[in-house]
Amino acid sequence: ATHLTVGIDVTESMQAGGRMEMVRGALKSLIARLGGGDRLTLVALGGSNPVIVEDGSRAELEQLLSAADWLSAGGSG
């Protein structure tokens, strides 16, 4: 089992050039590769709520990604 921690830049600079969409795509790809015992912690860098998900399983993360547009750029760096 692996526990990954991923920091995501959520500052306004991520709105340019489809950067946030690329991050979402990369996260979806990463989550698809997680095994049953793997865990992922997502941390927002530059946002008001630094920990997005703590110790999430694949099923939890897939639900989160599909449920809402929770990852958005808008903070300041």
Coordinates of N, CA and C in Angstrom, one line a residue:
A1 N 0.8 -1.2 0.0 CA 0.0 0.0 0.0 C 0.9 1.2 0.0
T2 N 0.4 2.3 -0.6 CA 1.1 3.5 -0.8 C 0.2 4.7 -0.3
H3 N 0.8 5.6 0.4 CA 0.1 6.9 0.8 C 0.8 8.0 0.1
L4 N 0.2 8.6 -0.9 CA 0.7 9.8 -1.6 C 0.1 11.1 -1.1
T5 N 0.9 12.1 -1.1 CA 0.5 13.4 -0.8 C 0.8 14.3 -2.0
V6 N -0.3 15.0 -2.5 CA -0.1 15.8 -3.7 C -0.5 17.2 -3.4
G7 N 0.4 18.1 -3.7 CA 0.1 19.6 -3.5 C -0.4 20.1 -4.8
I8 N -1.5 20.9 -4.8 CA -2.0 21.5 -6.0 C -2.1 23.0 -5.8
D9 N -1.5 23.7 -6.8 CA -1.5 25.1 -6.9 C -2.9 25.6 -7.2
V10 N -3.6 26.3 -6.3 CA -4.9 26.8 -6.6 C -5.0 28.3 -6.7
T11 N -3.8 28.9 -7.1 CA -3.8 30.3 -7.2 C -4.4 30.7 -8.6
E12 N -4.7 32.0 -8.8 CA -5.3 32.5 -10.0 C -4.5 32.1 -11.3
S13 N -3.2 32.0 -11.1 CA -2.3 31.7 -12.3 C -2.7 30.3 -12.9
M14 N -3.4 29.5 -12.2 CA -3.8 28.2 -12.7 C -5.0 28.3 -13.7
Q15 N -5.6 29.4 -13.7 CA -6.8 29.6 -14.7 C -6.3 29.7 -16.1
A16 N -5.1 30.2 -16.3 CA -4.6 30.5 -17.6 C -4.2 29.2 -18.4
G17 N -4.5 29.1 -19.6 CA -4.1 28.1 -20.5 C -4.6 26.7 -20.1
G18 N -5.7 26.6 -19.4 CA -6.3 25.3 -19.1 C -5.5 24.5 -18.1
R19 N -4.7 25.2 -17.3 CA -3.8 24.5 -16.4 C -4.6 23.6 -15.4
M20 N -5.7 24.2 -14.8 CA -6.5 23.5 -13.8 C -7.1 22.3 -14.4
E21 N -7.6 22.4 -15.7 CA -8.2 21.2 -16.4 C -7.1 20.1 -16.5
M22 N -5.9 20.5 -16.8 CA -4.8 19.5 -16.9 C -4.6 18.8 -15.6
V23 N -4.6 19.6 -14.5 CA -4.5 19.0 -13.1 C -5.6 18.0 -12.8
R24 N -6.8 18.4 -13.2 CA -7.9 17.5 -12.9 C -7.8 16.2 -13.7
G25 N -7.3 16.3 -15.0 CA -7.1 15.1 -15.8 C -6.0 14.2 -15.2
A26 N -4.9 14.8 -14.7 CA -3.8 14.1 -14.1 C -4.3 13.4 -12.8
L27 N -5.1 14.1 -12.0 CA -5.7 13.5 -10.8 C -6.6 12.3 -11.1
K28 N -7.4 12.4 -12.1 CA -8.3 11.3 -12.5 C -7.4 10.1 -12.9
S29 N -6.4 10.4 -13.7 CA -5.5 9.3 -14.1 C -4.8 8.6 -12.9
L30 N -4.3 9.5 -12.0 CA -3.7 8.9 -10.8 C -4.6 8.1 -9.9
I31 N -5.8 8.6 -9.7 CA -6.8 7.9 -8.9 C -7.2 6.6 -9.5
A32 N -7.3 6.5 -10.8 CA -7.6 5.3 -11.5 C -6.5 4.2 -11.3
R33 N -5.3 4.6 -11.0 CA -4.2 3.7 -10.8 C -4.1 3.3 -9.3
L34 N -4.8 3.9 -8.4 CA -4.7 3.5 -7.0 C -5.2 2.1 -6.7
G35 N -4.5 1.4 -5.9 CA -5.0 0.1 -5.5 C -5.9 0.2 -4.3
G36 N -6.4 -0.9 -3.9 CA -7.4 -1.0 -2.8 C -6.8 -0.5 -1.5
G37 N -5.5 -0.7 -1.2 CA -5.0 -0.2 0.0 C -4.3 1.1 0.0
D38 N -4.2 1.7 -1.3 CA -3.5 3.0 -1.4 C -4.4 4.1 -0.9
R39 N -3.7 5.2 -0.5 CA -4.4 6.4 0.0 C -3.8 7.6 -0.6
L40 N -4.6 8.7 -0.7 CA -4.1 9.9 -1.3 C -4.5 11.1 -0.4
T41 N -3.6 12.0 -0.1 CA -4.0 13.2 0.5 C -3.7 14.4 -0.5
L42 N -4.7 15.2 -0.7 CA -4.6 16.4 -1.6 C -4.6 17.6 -0.7
V43 N -3.6 18.5 -1.0 CA -3.4 19.7 -0.3 C -3.4 20.9 -1.3
A44 N -4.2 21.9 -1.0 CA -4.3 23.1 -1.9 C -3.3 24.1 -1.5
L45 N -2.4 24.4 -2.4 CA -1.4 25.4 -2.1 C -1.9 26.8 -2.6
G46 N -2.1 27.7 -1.7 CA -2.5 29.1 -2.0 C -4.0 29.2 -1.8
G47 N -4.7 28.2 -1.2 CA -6.1 28.3 -1.0 C -6.4 28.6 0.5
S48 N -7.7 28.8 0.8 CA -8.0 29.1 2.2 C -8.2 27.8 3.0
N49 N -8.5 26.7 2.3 CA -8.7 25.4 3.0 C -7.5 24.5 2.5
P50 N -6.4 24.4 3.2 CA -5.3 23.7 2.7 C -5.5 22.2 2.4
V51 N -6.2 21.5 3.2 CA -6.3 20.1 3.0 C -7.7 19.8 2.4
I52 N -7.6 19.3 1.1 CA -8.8 19.0 0.4 C -9.4 17.7 0.8
V53 N -8.5 16.7 0.7 CA -8.8 15.3 1.1 C -7.6 14.8 1.9
E54 N -8.0 14.2 3.1 CA -6.9 13.6 3.9 C -7.1 12.1 3.9
D55 N -6.1 11.3 3.5 CA -6.1 9.9 3.6 C -7.3 9.3 2.8
G56 N -7.6 9.7 1.6 CA -8.7 9.2 0.8 C -8.4 8.0 0.0
S57 N -9.4 7.1 0.0 CA -9.3 5.9 -0.8 C -9.7 6.2 -2.2
R58 N -9.5 5.2 -3.1 CA -9.8 5.4 -4.5 C -11.3 5.7 -4.7
A59 N -12.2 4.9 -4.0 CA -13.6 5.1 -4.1 C -14.0 6.5 -3.6
E60 N -13.5 6.9 -2.5 CA -13.8 8.2 -2.0 C -13.4 9.4 -3.0
L61 N -12.2 9.2 -3.5 CA -11.7 10.2 -4.4 C -12.4 10.3 -5.7
E62 N -12.8 9.1 -6.3 CA -13.6 9.1 -7.5 C -15.0 9.8 -7.3
Q63 N -15.6 9.5 -6.1 CA -16.9 10.2 -5.8 C -16.7 11.7 -5.7
L64 N -15.6 12.1 -5.1 CA -15.3 13.5 -4.9 C -15.1 14.2 -6.3
L65 N -14.3 13.6 -7.2 CA -14.1 14.2 -8.5 C -15.3 14.3 -9.3
S66 N -16.2 13.3 -9.2 CA -17.4 13.3 -10.0 C -18.6 14.1 -9.4
A67 N -18.5 14.4 -8.1 CA -19.6 15.0 -7.5 C -19.7 16.5 -7.7
A68 N -18.6 17.2 -7.7 CA -18.6 18.6 -7.8 C -17.3 19.2 -8.4
D69 N -17.4 20.4 -8.8 CA -16.2 21.1 -9.3 C -15.5 21.7 -8.1
W70 N -14.9 20.8 -7.3 CA -14.4 21.3 -6.0 C -13.0 21.9 -6.1
L71 N -12.3 21.6 -7.2 CA -11.0 22.1 -7.4 C -11.0 23.3 -8.3
S72 N -10.9 24.5 -7.8 CA -10.9 25.7 -8.6 C -9.8 26.6 -8.2
A73 N -9.3 27.3 -9.2 CA -8.3 28.3 -9.0 C -8.9 29.6 -8.6
G74 N -8.2 30.3 -7.8 CA -8.8 31.6 -7.4 C -8.1 32.3 -6.3
G75 N -7.2 31.6 -5.6 CA -6.5 32.2 -4.5 C -5.3 33.1 -5.1
S76 N -4.6 33.7 -4.2 CA -3.5 34.5 -4.6 C -2.2 33.8 -4.2
G77 N -1.2 34.0 -4.9 CA 0.1 33.3 -4.6 C 1.0 34.2 -3.8

